[in-house]
Amino acid sequence: MKFPKLTPSNVTEASLSFTFTRRAMVLGGLQGGIAALLAVRMAWISVAENEKYTLLSESNRVNLTLVPPRRGWIIDRHGKPLANNRTDFRVDIIPDRLRDREATIHTLAQLLALAPDEVQRIEEDLNKAAGFQPVQVAADLSYDQFAAISVRLPDLPGVAPAQGFSRNYPAGPSVGHLLGYVGAASAKDYEENKDPLLITPGFKLGKDGLEKSFERALTGKPGAKRVEVTARGKVVRELTTRADVPGRNVRLTIDAGLQEYAGRRLGTQSGSVVVIDCQTGDIVAMASMPSFDPNSFSDGISQTEWSMLSEDDHVPLRNKTLQGLYPPGSTVKPMIALSFLEAGLPATDRVNCTGSIRLGNRLFHCHKRSGHGGVDMHNAIKLSCNVYFYTMAQRIGMPTIAEMSRRVGLGQKFPLPFSSQSYGTVPDPEWKKRKYDAEWQVYDTVNATIGQGYMLINPTQLAVMAARLASGKLLVPNLVHDPRRRPPELLGVRPENIEVIRNAMSAVVNGGGTGGAARISVPGVLMAGKTGTAQSRGIRDGQRNNASLPFKARDHALFEGFAPYDNPRYAIGTIIEHGGHLNRIEDAPMISGDVLSYLYDPAGALERLTKYEAGWGGTPQQRMEKRMAAYRIAKGLVPAPVDDAANAANATAAAVNETAPSPPAAAVPTDAPNAQEVAD
């Protein structure tokens, strides 16, 4: 139907009404459509997406944070803690939440009385931190310090105080290299594993030693905490908390008392002690000194303390028990004698020692320049006669000696839970050809016969050698307690030959031999052993006196042994790095004797040790604190006492270097075999 065009002449009331109605319908339809869309959207938000927006609104009111799990304990064979946890108050900084970094650090330094080097450490950690990776400000705070931070939180965005648990090592430095330490996760750790636990304030993971090796077992499951907060983030109240699940305990074969005693008994020396159970192969003690205090690393070590440890020429950051390599010196002579016996050489065959033996145009000396006269195998071990071994080794040959060396554990890798081990070298003709493309020479055999030349071992291998010679068993060193372990296999040598070696090693200690200082002061318990001296320099005329040489040029002092000699239960390997046999009390034989004495008479051993430590300046922890104080003065971080500046300067030099030997006591009988002890 065609509507007529409206003109002013034909506009009527009816036509106007019709036009209005049509427009109203169009507008009403549009409004209805929009209303329908709004209704659908509102229904979608309120019904379908109810959970999403409920959570968003809740997150504005409630903070959900992870609670770091408590680490499992590391305990000794008797259940005594080597590493546990203690309750503490701590403060961390979350870098991404900081607004005024400089002002915040300044305020924290004032409230917590932080030392300048601690402030420097915080600055450096913040520079290296990534995003929400927490940076520790301080731990083990008093409640007053914790409260002072907590009430100022609205003015300190990015600061995160917390009550939690810190790792604690009761024995301090004595277990530093054995257990390692824990620390905050690095940015690299978080990049590799986006686990939010890694950036949770207060969470620590194993960084070295057994703490790192057993990380998965020791780390539990985190808890969670919901707290109501204001718009500025201030905590109003705690809503709910889910408790964390602690990690599992790890039980070691270590004896905690012996471990601490061994670390302390090493005194001011640089060295290590390893003790092994001759029945099972369990490692009972594994001490490397000087060491670091793992509690310092757990709490966040300062740059100053790190520098002091790094600059020390006694290398406290190296685990000498597994990473230190040394020529074994004359400690290999019992093993070499056993190879002679197994090859058919009678123990009664004698050699006339005149003090030296000539090979080509070289003269190889015995440590007793006047000679020992006629000696058989027993006396050659007892007196550590080089000429006997020079002579017999040429008859038997290096391949036979090398095979026995490996059988007793030298040059071998052991299944121990450490990421880094140095295995040393057992040389033979094939090894030299492969390594240097050179033929084996007679003088190579002669040098290896007295534990010098190419031969290198670590202290754990020294203890394993002593344990296998003592027991006649193929003992494998072990650190994890397991009563269901299979009994060890036999070494594969004749029992009568082992008996010859045991008797000779007993004579070394108890029969007037070179190791009398190792005698155990416990009635009815006799030690058997062998001393050794390993040269760390070339010999020149007028430079043989260790006392006149700098620390790094002195000979190493070694001892291997076991007790009781007639029914061996414990074996020991001790190496004093650059000890030079300068001090009888701090020499390898006497240290070894005292350490094994502790197993039979702990009270007597501790009484003697307390007297020694009075002259050494206290326990390892006390000496470290004194050195740290002296180092701070030397670096100008704190002023020296005004009334005693000269003495402070002297104390600084002594504490930082700590290389001068203690005043020599009575001289220790020593075999003093040296690597290239030759005269053309």
XYZ file of C-alpha atoms in Angstrom:
680
model
C 0.000 0.000 0.000
C 1.362 3.360 -0.954
C 0.951 6.148 1.553
C 0.361 9.601 0.227
C 3.107 12.102 0.770
C 2.221 14.353 3.627
C 2.213 17.987 2.883
C 1.207 20.832 5.080
C -2.096 20.844 3.347
C -2.963 17.225 4.188
C -1.266 16.753 7.656
C -3.804 15.459 10.069
C -3.862 14.358 13.677
C -4.156 10.702 12.624
C -1.081 10.852 10.413
C 1.010 12.385 13.146
C -0.071 9.710 15.594
C 0.896 6.949 13.186
C 4.398 8.394 12.644
C 5.064 8.698 16.362
C 3.961 5.120 17.008
C 6.348 3.742 14.394
C 9.363 5.609 15.806
C 8.492 4.557 19.324
C 8.411 0.927 18.247
C 11.885 1.161 16.672
C 13.370 2.878 19.726
C 11.636 0.502 22.069
C 13.010 -2.463 20.161
C 16.525 -1.100 20.393
C 16.150 -0.469 24.101
C 14.757 -3.913 24.653
C 17.649 -5.499 22.776
C 20.205 -3.579 24.810
C 18.411 -4.479 28.029
C 18.419 -8.136 26.990
C 22.138 -8.023 26.291
C 22.783 -6.398 29.662
C 20.646 -8.970 31.398
C 22.469 -11.834 29.674
C 25.848 -10.316 30.532
C 24.864 -9.773 34.149
C 23.591 -13.314 34.353
C 26.852 -14.596 32.828
C 28.978 -12.623 35.301
C 26.881 -13.506 38.346
C 26.382 -17.152 37.504
C 28.937 -18.523 35.042
C 31.861 -16.402 36.226
C 30.869 -16.212 39.841
C 33.912 -18.134 41.048
C 36.376 -16.011 39.062
C 35.169 -12.682 40.418
C 34.719 -14.050 43.897
C 38.389 -15.026 43.867
C 39.423 -11.623 42.497
C 37.498 -9.787 45.161
C 38.823 -12.131 47.794
C 42.406 -11.541 46.647
C 41.961 -7.819 47.284
C 41.062 -8.635 50.868
C 43.096 -11.798 51.519
C 46.723 -12.636 50.864
C 47.719 -16.267 50.394
C 51.386 -16.964 51.093
C 53.425 -20.156 51.159
C 55.017 -21.255 54.409
C 58.527 -22.701 53.789
C 58.773 -26.313 54.936
C 61.154 -27.261 57.690
C 64.149 -29.197 56.420
C 64.666 -32.703 57.638
C 67.425 -33.197 60.169
C 70.776 -34.754 59.369
C 71.597 -37.057 62.263
C 74.559 -39.228 63.196
C 74.654 -42.991 63.651
C 73.259 -42.635 67.196
C 70.492 -40.172 66.309
C 72.336 -37.067 67.505
C 71.702 -34.011 65.284
C 74.459 -32.832 62.981
C 72.089 -30.331 61.325
C 68.730 -29.293 62.752
C 66.399 -26.287 62.731
C 65.914 -23.494 65.227
C 63.050 -21.029 65.488
C 63.981 -17.500 64.547
C 62.702 -14.120 63.424
C 63.940 -12.885 60.096
C 63.508 -10.007 57.640
C 63.685 -10.244 53.850
C 63.253 -7.777 50.989
C 61.131 -8.521 47.905
C 62.859 -6.427 45.181
C 59.795 -5.897 42.964
C 57.817 -4.441 45.844
C 60.400 -1.833 46.805
C 59.477 1.808 46.222
C 62.446 3.671 47.677
C 65.314 1.199 47.844
C 67.896 3.527 49.365
C 65.582 4.855 52.072
C 64.324 1.372 52.934
C 67.832 -0.071 53.362
C 68.873 2.954 55.428
C 65.872 2.507 57.737
C 66.527 -1.221 58.138
C 70.207 -0.594 58.862
C 69.249 1.798 61.660
C 66.547 -0.400 63.164
C 68.661 -3.567 63.076
C 72.083 -1.972 63.707
C 73.532 -3.561 60.565
C 77.297 -3.402 60.019
C 78.564 -1.617 56.875
C 79.642 -4.863 55.241
C 76.173 -6.319 55.855
C 74.608 -3.311 54.121
C 77.035 -3.827 51.239
C 76.062 -7.503 51.033
C 72.346 -6.583 50.881
C 73.019 -4.069 48.087
C 74.945 -6.667 46.083
C 72.284 -9.331 46.601
C 69.574 -6.915 45.450
C 71.564 -6.154 42.302
C 71.766 -9.861 41.512
C 68.222 -10.751 42.569
C 65.452 -11.202 40.037
C 61.905 -9.947 40.595
C 60.296 -11.570 43.583
C 63.407 -13.532 44.611
C 63.741 -12.656 48.320
C 66.939 -11.096 49.609
C 67.766 -11.784 53.220
C 68.343 -8.701 55.354
C 68.922 -10.372 58.705
C 68.065 -13.555 60.568
C 68.038 -14.670 64.192
C 66.540 -11.345 65.292
C 65.312 -10.578 68.772
C 61.584 -10.138 69.280
C 62.063 -6.402 69.842
C 63.837 -6.033 66.491
C 61.150 -8.072 64.768
C 58.398 -5.940 66.327
C 60.167 -2.709 65.366
C 60.050 -3.761 61.709
C 56.517 -5.138 61.856
C 54.900 -1.900 63.148
C 56.544 0.082 60.339
C 55.443 -2.175 57.484
C 53.026 0.376 55.919
C 56.047 2.662 55.457
C 58.356 -0.111 54.254
C 56.835 -1.671 51.121
C 58.849 -4.648 49.935
C 60.010 -5.594 53.441
C 58.833 -9.029 54.581
C 59.368 -9.979 58.234
C 58.626 -13.559 59.158
C 58.856 -16.050 61.953
C 60.289 -19.293 60.706
C 63.133 -21.744 61.025
C 66.838 -21.395 60.311
C 69.300 -24.194 59.666
C 71.523 -24.877 62.642
C 74.809 -26.792 62.772
C 75.726 -27.506 66.420
C 79.338 -28.480 65.637
C 79.964 -25.400 63.473
C 83.189 -25.506 61.414
C 83.878 -29.170 62.228
C 81.041 -30.237 59.903
C 81.367 -27.462 57.301
C 82.791 -29.542 54.468
C 80.927 -32.698 55.415
C 77.415 -31.232 55.468
C 77.854 -28.178 53.277
C 75.336 -25.388 53.785
C 71.987 -23.985 52.672
C 71.134 -20.686 51.040
C 68.421 -18.787 49.199
C 67.619 -19.910 45.665
C 69.384 -17.954 42.943
C 67.775 -16.349 39.912
C 69.188 -19.201 37.836
C 67.499 -21.754 40.121
C 64.146 -20.036 39.582
C 64.617 -19.765 35.830
C 65.262 -23.498 35.623
C 62.334 -24.396 37.858
C 59.463 -21.930 38.182
C 58.474 -23.343 41.558
C 56.988 -20.469 43.630
C 58.532 -22.026 46.717
C 61.946 -20.906 45.454
C 60.982 -17.237 45.804
C 59.228 -17.634 49.139
C 60.943 -15.564 51.844
C 62.770 -17.804 54.297
C 63.058 -20.811 51.995
C 66.573 -22.262 51.738
C 67.886 -25.095 49.632
C 71.101 -27.108 49.819
C 74.026 -25.410 48.116
C 76.940 -27.736 48.883
C 77.935 -31.010 50.539
C 75.335 -33.425 51.835
C 72.761 -30.640 52.145
C 72.814 -30.428 48.355
C 73.120 -34.156 47.697
C 70.064 -34.997 49.837
C 68.043 -31.917 48.836
C 65.033 -33.891 47.617
C 64.755 -35.930 50.814
C 65.417 -33.034 53.190
C 62.921 -30.623 51.591
C 59.364 -31.154 52.812
C 56.067 -29.809 51.489
C 55.237 -26.131 52.036
C 52.331 -24.944 54.143
C 50.048 -22.012 53.334
C 48.688 -19.038 55.276
C 45.667 -16.798 54.522
C 45.657 -13.347 56.120
C 43.213 -10.452 55.790
C 44.901 -7.206 54.715
C 44.008 -3.578 54.114
C 44.270 -1.863 50.723
C 47.845 -0.847 51.672
C 48.794 -4.376 52.525
C 48.747 -4.117 56.309
C 47.797 -7.392 58.004
C 44.458 -7.206 59.820
C 44.095 -10.781 61.014
C 45.112 -14.323 60.207
C 42.328 -16.397 58.708
C 43.503 -19.984 58.159
C 46.816 -21.792 58.080
C 47.804 -25.118 56.579
C 50.839 -26.564 58.330
C 53.945 -27.505 56.374
C 55.161 -31.088 56.128
C 58.804 -31.361 57.299
C 61.374 -33.132 55.153
C 62.686 -36.584 55.969
C 65.628 -37.065 58.304
C 68.858 -38.423 56.831
C 70.882 -40.705 59.075
C 74.615 -40.873 58.494
C 77.297 -43.291 59.622
C 79.155 -40.374 61.235
C 79.729 -40.261 64.994
C 78.883 -36.645 65.902
C 81.184 -36.549 68.927
C 84.141 -37.978 67.020
C 83.500 -35.687 64.040
C 83.630 -32.574 66.210
C 86.639 -33.878 68.130
C 88.572 -34.649 64.940
C 87.915 -31.157 63.582
C 89.035 -29.545 66.818
C 92.051 -31.861 67.221
C 93.525 -30.715 63.912
C 94.247 -27.498 65.778
C 95.763 -24.660 63.793
C 96.912 -26.974 61.017
C 95.604 -27.314 57.481
C 94.658 -30.927 57.021
C 92.098 -33.680 57.272
C 91.184 -36.785 59.245
C 89.078 -39.704 57.998
C 88.068 -42.612 60.277
C 86.500 -45.822 58.920
C 84.833 -48.771 60.648
C 86.887 -51.836 59.708
C 83.889 -54.150 59.990
C 81.482 -52.354 57.660
C 83.349 -49.625 55.757
C 81.188 -46.942 57.406
C 82.876 -43.539 57.628
C 82.783 -42.522 61.278
C 84.504 -39.145 60.913
C 85.418 -37.003 57.914
C 86.937 -33.687 58.985
C 88.694 -31.075 56.847
C 90.213 -28.043 58.542
C 90.401 -25.128 58.556
C 86.817 -24.843 57.513
C 83.974 -22.373 57.368
C 81.042 -22.043 59.734
C 77.991 -23.329 57.815
C 75.797 -21.272 60.159
C 77.264 -18.141 58.552
C 76.294 -19.337 55.082
C 72.836 -20.319 56.300
C 72.249 -16.820 57.713
C 73.787 -15.084 54.673
C 77.554 -14.732 54.729
C 78.977 -11.216 54.525
C 81.352 -10.141 51.770
C 84.011 -9.487 54.410
C 83.869 -13.008 55.811
C 83.865 -14.473 52.302
C 86.952 -12.435 51.409
C 88.741 -13.575 54.556
C 88.049 -17.227 53.736
C 89.016 -16.816 50.077
C 92.345 -15.150 50.852
C 93.469 -17.676 53.486
C 96.438 -19.733 52.240
C 95.206 -22.688 54.335
C 92.296 -22.905 51.835
C 89.344 -23.260 54.243
C 86.869 -23.417 51.343
C 88.299 -26.687 49.961
C 87.149 -30.081 51.200
C 90.541 -31.715 51.591
C 89.123 -35.133 52.476
C 88.001 -35.711 48.874
C 89.416 -32.846 46.819
C 92.926 -32.576 48.250
C 95.584 -34.602 46.421
C 98.953 -35.409 47.953
C 101.854 -37.775 47.376
C 101.289 -40.554 49.936
C 104.936 -40.733 50.994
C 106.006 -43.748 53.020
C 102.445 -44.600 54.042
C 102.366 -46.853 50.944
C 105.243 -49.028 52.151
C 103.038 -51.589 53.982
C 100.886 -51.923 50.877
C 103.957 -52.293 48.671
C 105.353 -54.885 51.063
C 102.070 -56.799 50.736
C 102.466 -56.766 46.947
C 105.969 -58.217 47.418
C 104.588 -61.018 49.614
C 101.765 -61.808 47.198
C 104.315 -61.952 44.362
C 106.281 -64.594 46.297
C 109.038 -62.519 47.910
C 109.918 -63.991 51.345
C 109.559 -61.566 54.242
C 112.911 -62.787 55.539
C 114.944 -61.631 52.530
C 117.360 -58.932 53.633
C 118.862 -55.838 52.062
C 121.969 -54.030 53.287
C 121.088 -50.341 53.628
C 124.173 -48.116 53.397
C 122.126 -44.917 53.246
C 121.733 -44.678 49.471
C 121.536 -46.596 46.227
C 122.850 -45.573 42.809
C 120.753 -45.910 39.677
C 122.607 -44.756 36.579
C 124.060 -41.363 37.422
C 121.574 -40.680 40.247
C 121.950 -41.400 43.915
C 118.696 -42.193 45.759
C 118.995 -41.682 49.515
C 117.441 -43.287 52.542
C 116.135 -40.851 55.144
C 118.849 -42.159 57.479
C 121.959 -41.031 55.653
C 124.212 -43.381 57.613
C 122.060 -46.354 56.623
C 120.112 -48.997 58.546
C 122.437 -51.903 57.851
C 120.852 -55.284 57.111
C 117.038 -55.107 57.179
C 114.266 -57.563 56.382
C 110.676 -56.633 55.521
C 109.526 -56.229 59.133
C 112.313 -53.815 60.021
C 112.104 -52.032 56.674
C 108.502 -51.073 57.479
C 109.249 -50.362 61.123
C 112.210 -48.084 60.352
C 110.837 -46.910 56.986
C 113.992 -47.921 55.140
C 113.906 -46.521 51.610
C 116.791 -48.592 50.291
C 114.987 -51.866 51.075
C 111.996 -50.793 48.982
C 114.164 -49.321 46.215
C 115.901 -52.671 45.873
C 112.929 -55.020 46.142
C 110.710 -52.929 43.856
C 113.192 -53.409 41.021
C 112.889 -57.174 41.494
C 109.078 -57.215 41.590
C 108.257 -54.497 39.051
C 105.785 -51.610 38.958
C 102.799 -53.464 37.391
C 102.543 -55.725 40.445
C 102.791 -52.731 42.806
C 100.205 -50.762 40.814
C 97.733 -53.656 40.851
C 97.948 -53.898 44.652
C 97.651 -50.114 44.971
C 94.321 -50.174 43.188
C 93.165 -53.188 45.153
C 93.589 -51.322 48.451
C 91.704 -48.280 47.145
C 94.261 -45.882 45.710
C 93.211 -44.045 42.562
C 89.653 -45.319 43.008
C 86.301 -43.533 42.861
C 84.004 -44.320 45.785
C 80.166 -44.130 45.692
C 79.931 -41.232 48.132
C 77.185 -38.567 47.926
C 79.471 -35.705 46.948
C 79.408 -33.982 43.590
C 83.166 -33.446 43.454
C 85.952 -35.927 44.151
C 89.602 -36.008 43.111
C 90.765 -39.560 42.510
C 94.525 -39.194 42.330
C 96.913 -41.316 40.299
C 98.362 -44.805 40.481
C 101.084 -44.749 37.812
C 102.349 -47.692 35.799
C 104.055 -48.130 32.392
C 100.772 -48.061 30.464
C 99.603 -44.924 32.284
C 102.841 -43.051 31.531
C 102.738 -44.057 27.871
C 99.152 -42.903 27.582
C 99.680 -39.690 29.547
C 103.100 -38.531 28.385
C 103.881 -40.829 25.425
C 107.076 -41.831 27.243
C 108.558 -45.108 28.420
C 108.574 -46.114 32.078
C 111.994 -45.877 33.712
C 113.552 -47.556 36.729
C 113.664 -44.268 38.625
C 109.876 -44.009 38.168
C 109.504 -47.275 40.046
C 111.897 -46.097 42.760
C 109.981 -42.844 43.275
C 106.612 -44.630 43.373
C 108.011 -47.101 45.910
C 108.285 -44.347 48.516
C 104.985 -42.736 47.504
C 106.383 -39.904 45.417
C 106.808 -39.095 41.754
C 103.513 -39.427 39.895
C 101.584 -41.107 42.722
C 98.781 -39.008 44.275
C 96.003 -39.845 46.747
C 93.324 -38.084 48.759
C 92.874 -38.549 52.544
C 89.803 -40.761 52.143
C 91.788 -43.174 49.973
C 94.511 -43.188 52.644
C 91.948 -44.255 55.269
C 90.479 -46.880 52.932
C 93.955 -48.315 52.351
C 94.505 -48.543 56.119
C 91.104 -50.216 56.621
C 91.687 -52.811 53.894
C 95.176 -53.640 55.146
C 93.793 -53.964 58.683
C 90.780 -56.119 57.833
C 91.853 -58.030 54.752
C 88.438 -57.074 53.302
C 87.403 -55.085 50.246
C 85.735 -52.398 52.353
C 83.830 -49.702 50.461
C 83.476 -46.366 52.286
C 79.883 -45.429 53.050
C 78.194 -42.387 54.608
C 74.500 -43.338 54.751
C 73.522 -45.528 57.684
C 72.059 -48.816 56.503
C 72.188 -51.857 58.821
C 71.087 -54.080 55.920
C 74.220 -53.545 53.869
C 75.818 -56.658 52.470
C 79.005 -57.764 54.258
C 82.187 -56.802 52.404
C 84.065 -59.243 50.205
C 87.573 -60.421 50.990
C 90.545 -58.506 49.634
C 91.860 -61.634 47.949
C 95.237 -61.865 49.706
C 96.630 -64.593 51.938
C 95.782 -64.088 55.642
C 99.357 -64.887 56.701
C 100.624 -62.039 54.541
C 98.152 -59.618 56.145
C 99.454 -60.782 59.535
C 103.035 -59.921 58.543
C 101.963 -56.401 57.570
C 99.919 -55.886 60.748
C 102.811 -56.912 62.984
C 105.226 -54.635 61.179
C 102.795 -51.686 61.419
C 102.388 -52.345 65.131
C 106.167 -52.141 65.507
C 106.099 -48.738 63.781
C 104.056 -47.375 66.704
C 104.783 -49.637 69.640
C 108.169 -51.165 68.852
C 110.497 -48.189 68.489
C 109.579 -47.341 64.905
C 108.929 -43.979 63.289
C 105.367 -43.559 64.622
C 105.784 -43.683 68.404
C 103.873 -40.408 68.805
C 100.701 -42.185 67.646
C 100.642 -44.543 70.634
C 97.175 -44.692 72.219
C 97.029 -43.904 75.932
C 94.289 -46.462 76.634
C 95.277 -49.670 78.475
C 94.891 -52.753 76.341
C 94.459 -50.879 73.033
C 97.458 -50.788 70.708
C 97.615 -48.752 67.523
C 99.334 -49.997 64.378
C 100.266 -47.566 61.638
C 102.724 -46.008 59.250
C 104.112 -42.500 59.044
C 104.840 -40.614 55.863
C 106.413 -37.423 54.603
C 105.543 -36.090 51.169
C 107.665 -33.455 49.523
C 105.914 -30.462 47.984
C 109.013 -28.849 46.453
C 112.262 -29.705 44.739
C 115.209 -30.146 47.092
C 118.088 -27.715 46.874
C 121.144 -27.471 49.021
C 120.468 -25.613 52.226
C 116.680 -25.762 51.793
C 115.810 -28.998 53.530
C 114.806 -27.445 56.873
C 111.015 -27.068 56.921
C 111.116 -24.588 59.787
C 112.970 -22.081 57.600
C 110.572 -22.431 54.674
C 107.323 -20.589 53.951
C 104.106 -22.508 54.567
C 103.499 -23.591 50.956
C 107.011 -25.009 50.573
C 106.968 -27.332 53.596
C 106.539 -31.096 53.394
C 103.185 -32.751 53.986
C 102.935 -35.011 57.052
C 100.875 -38.216 56.826
C 99.800 -41.128 58.972
C 97.663 -44.211 58.392
C 96.747 -46.639 61.136
C 94.214 -48.866 62.838
C 93.302 -50.066 66.325
C 93.314 -52.417 68.099
C 96.134 -53.817 66.005
C 95.352 -57.479 66.822
C 91.589 -57.127 66.181
C 91.136 -54.025 64.027
C 87.916 -52.076 64.512
C 88.765 -48.540 63.346
C 91.180 -47.294 60.694
C 92.386 -43.730 60.233
C 94.017 -41.625 57.558
C 95.470 -38.231 58.515
C 97.213 -35.692 56.299
C 98.641 -32.415 57.593
C 99.113 -30.146 54.614
C 102.570 -28.507 54.668
C 102.924 -29.599 58.293
C 106.626 -30.323 57.941
C 106.712 -32.357 61.203
C 107.401 -29.084 63.039
C 105.203 -29.623 66.069
C 104.800 -32.991 67.744
C 101.378 -32.205 69.201
C 99.987 -30.985 65.872
C 101.685 -33.655 63.758
C 99.826 -36.422 61.936
C 100.853 -39.355 64.212
C 99.846 -37.740 67.513
C 96.626 -36.328 66.063
C 95.732 -39.821 64.802
C 96.461 -41.394 68.163
C 94.294 -38.887 70.016
C 91.401 -39.207 67.554
C 91.247 -42.995 67.947
C 91.739 -42.598 71.712
C 88.472 -40.637 71.787
C 86.593 -43.767 70.698
C 87.831 -45.656 73.755
C 88.281 -42.867 76.309
C 86.372 -39.723 75.264
C 86.750 -37.996 78.637
C 90.532 -38.371 78.653
C 90.850 -37.307 75.026
C 88.705 -34.205 75.616
C 90.700 -33.275 78.695
C 93.927 -33.280 76.680
C 92.296 -31.372 73.834
C 91.051 -28.632 76.166
C 94.625 -28.049 77.337
C 95.887 -27.888 73.753
C 93.188 -25.423 72.722
C 94.138 -23.090 75.548
C 97.451 -22.621 73.767
C 95.907 -22.447 70.291
C 93.549 -19.584 71.106
C 90.364 -21.547 71.752
C 88.051 -23.750 69.722
C 87.839 -23.439 65.906
C 84.770 -21.216 66.289
C 86.517 -18.925 68.781
C 89.613 -18.671 66.606
C 87.475 -17.811 63.572
C 85.768 -15.022 65.505
C 89.144 -13.594 66.535
C 90.435 -13.776 62.972
C 87.279 -12.101 61.710
C 87.686 -9.249 64.202
C 91.340 -8.829 63.215
C 90.464 -8.936 59.515
C 87.886 -6.173 59.945
C 90.547 -4.020 61.584
C 93.035 -4.815 58.811
C 90.506 -3.768 56.144
C 89.622 -0.587 58.013
C 86.019 -1.638 58.582
C 86.304 -1.014 62.305
C 88.888 1.099 64.145
C 91.668 -0.552 66.098
C 91.564 -0.012 69.877
C 93.122 3.406 70.471
C 94.909 2.365 73.619
C 96.548 -0.623 71.994
C 96.929 0.082 68.278
C 100.348 -1.558 67.963
C 99.208 -4.797 69.552
C 96.099 -4.762 67.390
C 98.227 -4.504 64.252
C 100.362 -7.452 65.361
C 97.261 -9.470 66.192
C 95.848 -8.673 62.771
C 98.846 -10.037 60.929
C 98.930 -13.181 63.043
C 95.207 -13.828 62.782
C 94.916 -13.212 59.048
C 97.893 -15.285 57.972
C 97.968 -17.893 60.738
C 100.798 -19.635 58.958
C 103.548 -19.583 61.549
C 103.964 -22.939 63.297
C 103.502 -23.296 67.016
C 106.724 -23.519 69.033
C 108.177 -26.961 68.363
C 107.784 -29.550 71.067
C 109.888 -32.680 71.248
C 110.891 -33.775 67.760
C 108.845 -36.504 66.150
C 110.763 -39.456 64.737
C 110.179 -39.213 61.015
C 111.092 -41.204 57.980
C 111.230 -38.015 55.867
C 111.194 -39.629 52.419
C 111.295 -37.018 49.644
C 110.213 -37.149 46.031
C 113.387 -36.517 44.061
C 115.787 -37.214 46.907
C 118.778 -37.646 44.585
C 122.300 -36.371 44.273
C 124.051 -36.577 40.909
